[in-house]
XYZ file of N, CA, C and O in Angstrom:
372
model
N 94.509 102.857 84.192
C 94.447 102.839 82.750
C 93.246 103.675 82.303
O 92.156 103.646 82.875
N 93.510 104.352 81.330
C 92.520 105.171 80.605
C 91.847 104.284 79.355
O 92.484 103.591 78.561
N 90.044 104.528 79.387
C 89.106 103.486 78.378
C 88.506 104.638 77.789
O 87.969 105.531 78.443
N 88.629 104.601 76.227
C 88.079 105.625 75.374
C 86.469 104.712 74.513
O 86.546 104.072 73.464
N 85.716 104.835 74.989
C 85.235 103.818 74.402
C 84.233 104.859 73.344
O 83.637 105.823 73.825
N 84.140 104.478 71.714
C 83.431 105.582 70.584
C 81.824 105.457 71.029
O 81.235 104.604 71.694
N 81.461 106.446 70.496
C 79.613 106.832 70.529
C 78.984 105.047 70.505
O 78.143 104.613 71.293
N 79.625 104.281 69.445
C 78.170 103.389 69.037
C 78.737 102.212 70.568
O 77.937 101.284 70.687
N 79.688 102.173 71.431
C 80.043 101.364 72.219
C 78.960 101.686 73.576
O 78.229 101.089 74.367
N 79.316 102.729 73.310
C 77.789 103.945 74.863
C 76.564 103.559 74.242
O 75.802 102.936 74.981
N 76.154 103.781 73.007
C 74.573 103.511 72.401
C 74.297 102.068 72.735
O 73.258 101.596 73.195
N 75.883 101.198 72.287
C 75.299 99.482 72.603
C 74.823 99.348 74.227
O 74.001 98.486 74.537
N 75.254 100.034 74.983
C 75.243 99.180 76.308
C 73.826 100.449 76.768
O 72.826 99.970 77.304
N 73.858 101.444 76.600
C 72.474 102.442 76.874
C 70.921 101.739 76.438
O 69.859 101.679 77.058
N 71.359 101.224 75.008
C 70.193 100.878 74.669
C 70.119 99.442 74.478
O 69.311 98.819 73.789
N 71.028 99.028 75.151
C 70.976 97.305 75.634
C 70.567 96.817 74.076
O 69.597 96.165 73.688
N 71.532 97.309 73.450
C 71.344 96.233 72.085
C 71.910 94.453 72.443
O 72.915 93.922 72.917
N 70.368 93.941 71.799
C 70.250 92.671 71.612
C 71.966 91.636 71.294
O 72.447 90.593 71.737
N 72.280 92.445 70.528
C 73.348 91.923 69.694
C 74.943 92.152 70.282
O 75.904 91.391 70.173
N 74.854 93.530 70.965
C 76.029 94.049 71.310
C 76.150 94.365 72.496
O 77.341 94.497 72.778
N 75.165 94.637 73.726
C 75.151 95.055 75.092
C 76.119 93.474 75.578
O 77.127 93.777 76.216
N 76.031 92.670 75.471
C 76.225 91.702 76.771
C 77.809 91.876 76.680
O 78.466 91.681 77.703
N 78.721 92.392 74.975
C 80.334 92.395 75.021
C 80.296 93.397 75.412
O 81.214 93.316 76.229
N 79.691 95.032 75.547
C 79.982 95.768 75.526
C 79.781 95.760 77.561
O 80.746 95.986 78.293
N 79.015 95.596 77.852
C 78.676 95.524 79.386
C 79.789 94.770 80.110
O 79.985 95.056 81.291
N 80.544 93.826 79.513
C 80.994 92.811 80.103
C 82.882 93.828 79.753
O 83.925 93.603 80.366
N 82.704 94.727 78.767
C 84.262 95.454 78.491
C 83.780 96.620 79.847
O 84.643 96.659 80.724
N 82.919 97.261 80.030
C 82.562 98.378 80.670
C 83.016 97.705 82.195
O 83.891 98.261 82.860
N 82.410 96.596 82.623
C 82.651 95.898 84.027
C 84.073 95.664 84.249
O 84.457 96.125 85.324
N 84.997 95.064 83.528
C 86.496 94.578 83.335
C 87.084 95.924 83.418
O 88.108 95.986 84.098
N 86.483 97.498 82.642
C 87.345 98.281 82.967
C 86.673 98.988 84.545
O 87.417 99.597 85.314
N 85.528 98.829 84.770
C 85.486 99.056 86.234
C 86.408 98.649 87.326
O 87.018 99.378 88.108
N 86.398 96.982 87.214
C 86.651 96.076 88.178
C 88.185 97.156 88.355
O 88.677 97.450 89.445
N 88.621 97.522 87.253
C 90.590 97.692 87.340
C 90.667 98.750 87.912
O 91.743 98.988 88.459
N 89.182 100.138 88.033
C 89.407 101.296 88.619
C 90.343 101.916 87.360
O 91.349 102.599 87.552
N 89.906 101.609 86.258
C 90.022 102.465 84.830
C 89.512 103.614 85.159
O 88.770 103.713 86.137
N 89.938 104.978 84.144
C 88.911 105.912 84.138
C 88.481 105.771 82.540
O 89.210 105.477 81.592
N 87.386 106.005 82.546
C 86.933 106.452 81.379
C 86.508 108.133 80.720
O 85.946 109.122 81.190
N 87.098 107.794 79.469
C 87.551 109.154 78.493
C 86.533 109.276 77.466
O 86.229 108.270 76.826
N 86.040 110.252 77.261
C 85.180 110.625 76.083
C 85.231 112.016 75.616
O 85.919 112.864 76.185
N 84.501 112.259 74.576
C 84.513 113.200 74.332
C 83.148 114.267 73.520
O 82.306 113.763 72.777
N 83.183 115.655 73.836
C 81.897 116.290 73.455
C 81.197 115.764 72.120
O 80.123 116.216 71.722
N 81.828 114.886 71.551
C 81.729 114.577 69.626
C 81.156 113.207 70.011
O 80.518 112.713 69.082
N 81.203 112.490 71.069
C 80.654 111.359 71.514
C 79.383 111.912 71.836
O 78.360 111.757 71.169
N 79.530 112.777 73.232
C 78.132 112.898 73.685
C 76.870 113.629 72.549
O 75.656 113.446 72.628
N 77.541 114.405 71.611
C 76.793 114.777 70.703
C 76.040 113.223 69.586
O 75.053 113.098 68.861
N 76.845 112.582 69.890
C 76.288 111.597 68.891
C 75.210 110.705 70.101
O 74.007 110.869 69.897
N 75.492 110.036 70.994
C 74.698 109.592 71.367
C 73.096 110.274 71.801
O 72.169 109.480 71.965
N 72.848 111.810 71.971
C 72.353 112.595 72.057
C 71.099 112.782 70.618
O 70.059 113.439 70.675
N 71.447 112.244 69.803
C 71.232 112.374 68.588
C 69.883 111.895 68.756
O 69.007 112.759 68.774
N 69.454 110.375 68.917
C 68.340 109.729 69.085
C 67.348 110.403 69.994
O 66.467 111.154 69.576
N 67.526 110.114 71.188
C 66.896 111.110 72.479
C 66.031 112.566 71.651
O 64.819 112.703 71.489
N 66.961 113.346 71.310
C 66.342 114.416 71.024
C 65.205 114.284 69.744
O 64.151 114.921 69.741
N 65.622 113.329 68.650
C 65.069 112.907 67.329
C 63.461 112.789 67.940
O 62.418 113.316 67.554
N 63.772 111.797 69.139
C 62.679 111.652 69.556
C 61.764 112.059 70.542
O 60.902 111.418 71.144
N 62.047 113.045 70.590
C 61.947 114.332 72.042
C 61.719 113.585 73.718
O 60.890 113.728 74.616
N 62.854 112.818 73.532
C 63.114 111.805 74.493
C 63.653 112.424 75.468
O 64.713 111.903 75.812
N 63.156 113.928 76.446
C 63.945 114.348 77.083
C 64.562 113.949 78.383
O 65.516 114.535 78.894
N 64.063 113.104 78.788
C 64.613 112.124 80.447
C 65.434 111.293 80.147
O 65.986 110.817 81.138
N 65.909 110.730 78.801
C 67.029 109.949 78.123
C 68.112 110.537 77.819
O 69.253 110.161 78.089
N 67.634 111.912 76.984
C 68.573 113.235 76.638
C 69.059 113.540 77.951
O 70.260 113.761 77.800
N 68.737 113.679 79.243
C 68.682 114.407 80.679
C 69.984 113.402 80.930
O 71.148 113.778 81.068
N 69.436 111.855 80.959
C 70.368 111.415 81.821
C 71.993 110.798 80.990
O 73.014 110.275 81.434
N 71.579 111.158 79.764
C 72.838 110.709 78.914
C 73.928 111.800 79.227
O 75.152 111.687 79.301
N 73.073 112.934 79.394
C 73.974 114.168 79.759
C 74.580 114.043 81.447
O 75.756 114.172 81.788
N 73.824 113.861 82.020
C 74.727 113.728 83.287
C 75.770 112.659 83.160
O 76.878 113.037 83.541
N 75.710 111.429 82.727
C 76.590 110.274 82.762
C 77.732 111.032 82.240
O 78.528 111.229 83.158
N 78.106 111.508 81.188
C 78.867 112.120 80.589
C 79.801 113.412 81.073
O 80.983 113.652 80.827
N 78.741 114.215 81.920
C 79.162 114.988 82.397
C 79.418 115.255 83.543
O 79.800 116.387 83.841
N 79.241 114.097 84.632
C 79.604 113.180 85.733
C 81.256 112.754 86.262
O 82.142 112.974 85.435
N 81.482 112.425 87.008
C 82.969 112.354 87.888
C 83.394 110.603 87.118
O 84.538 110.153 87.189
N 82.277 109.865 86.456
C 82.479 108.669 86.102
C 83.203 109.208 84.651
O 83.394 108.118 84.112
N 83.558 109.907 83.994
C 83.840 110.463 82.440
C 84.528 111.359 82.484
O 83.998 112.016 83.381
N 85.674 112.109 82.042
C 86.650 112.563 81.633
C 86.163 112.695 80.185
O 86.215 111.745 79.403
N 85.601 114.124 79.793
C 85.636 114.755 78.835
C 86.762 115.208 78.248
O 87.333 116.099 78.876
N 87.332 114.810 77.072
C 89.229 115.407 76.158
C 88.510 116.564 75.367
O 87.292 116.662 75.221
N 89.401 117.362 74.915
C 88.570 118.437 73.898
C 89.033 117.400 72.699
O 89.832 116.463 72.694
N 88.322 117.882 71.849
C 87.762 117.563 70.282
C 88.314 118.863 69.491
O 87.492 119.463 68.799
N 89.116 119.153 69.522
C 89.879 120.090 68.967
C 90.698 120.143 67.011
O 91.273 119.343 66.272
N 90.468 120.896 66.979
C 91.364 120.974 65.260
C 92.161 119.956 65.450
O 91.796 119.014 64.746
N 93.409 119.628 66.302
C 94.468 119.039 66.096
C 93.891 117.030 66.437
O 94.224 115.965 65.918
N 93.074 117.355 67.380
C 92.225 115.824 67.487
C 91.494 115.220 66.114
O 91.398 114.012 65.900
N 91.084 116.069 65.379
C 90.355 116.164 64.091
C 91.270 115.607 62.965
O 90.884 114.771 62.148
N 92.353 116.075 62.990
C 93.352 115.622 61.967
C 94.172 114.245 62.304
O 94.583 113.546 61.378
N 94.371 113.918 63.561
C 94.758 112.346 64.105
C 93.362 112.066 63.993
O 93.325 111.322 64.973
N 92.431 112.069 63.666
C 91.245 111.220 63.842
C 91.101 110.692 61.685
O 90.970 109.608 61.116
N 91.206 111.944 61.246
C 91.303 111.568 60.090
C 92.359 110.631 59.250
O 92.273 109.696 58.454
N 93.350 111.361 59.838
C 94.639 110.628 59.718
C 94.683 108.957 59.656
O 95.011 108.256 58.699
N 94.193 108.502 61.143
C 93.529 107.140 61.450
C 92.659 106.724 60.683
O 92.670 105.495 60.610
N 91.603 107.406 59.831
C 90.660 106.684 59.596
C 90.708 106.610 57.879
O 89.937 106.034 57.111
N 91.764 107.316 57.637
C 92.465 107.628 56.103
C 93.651 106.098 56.136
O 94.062 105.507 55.138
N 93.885 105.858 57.191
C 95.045 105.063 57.087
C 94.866 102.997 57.051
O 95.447 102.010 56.600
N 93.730 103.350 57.815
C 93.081 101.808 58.359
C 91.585 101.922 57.672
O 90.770 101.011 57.812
């Protein structure tokens, strides 16, 4: 099974938010345990990237980029036609 999980789901469990790491750690493990792959995309890693650099956090920036760009992640393109199902979705719900 393929796990798309959005930017603020990677920020909860990276930066071990108080509030949100222990569901988000505990969805990340369940899709391990199954030998899921996980899917993301350049519009993700750009967002989580965001902080790191704000804060010239470059060994955070370093390793957010390898995770991402690692055999554990399946990068999709972010393409025009992804852009318009994304709007589409977010116009609709």
């Amino acid at each position: 099974m393929n796990v798309y999980l959005d930017s603020m789901q990677w920020i909860y469990f990276f930066e071990r938010n108080p509030l949100f790491h222990p569901q988000t750690r505990s969805m990340i493990l369940r899709a391990q345990a199954a030998r899921s792959s996980f899917l993301s995309s350049p519009l993700v890693l750009a967002e989580v990237l965001v902080v790191p650099k704000k804060n010239g956090d470059v060994f955070t920036a370093t390793k957010y980029r390898r995770f991402f760009l690692s055999s554990a992640v399946s990068l999709i393109p972010f393409g025009a036609d992804a852009a318009e199902r994304f709007a589409d979705l977010r116009a609709s719900t």
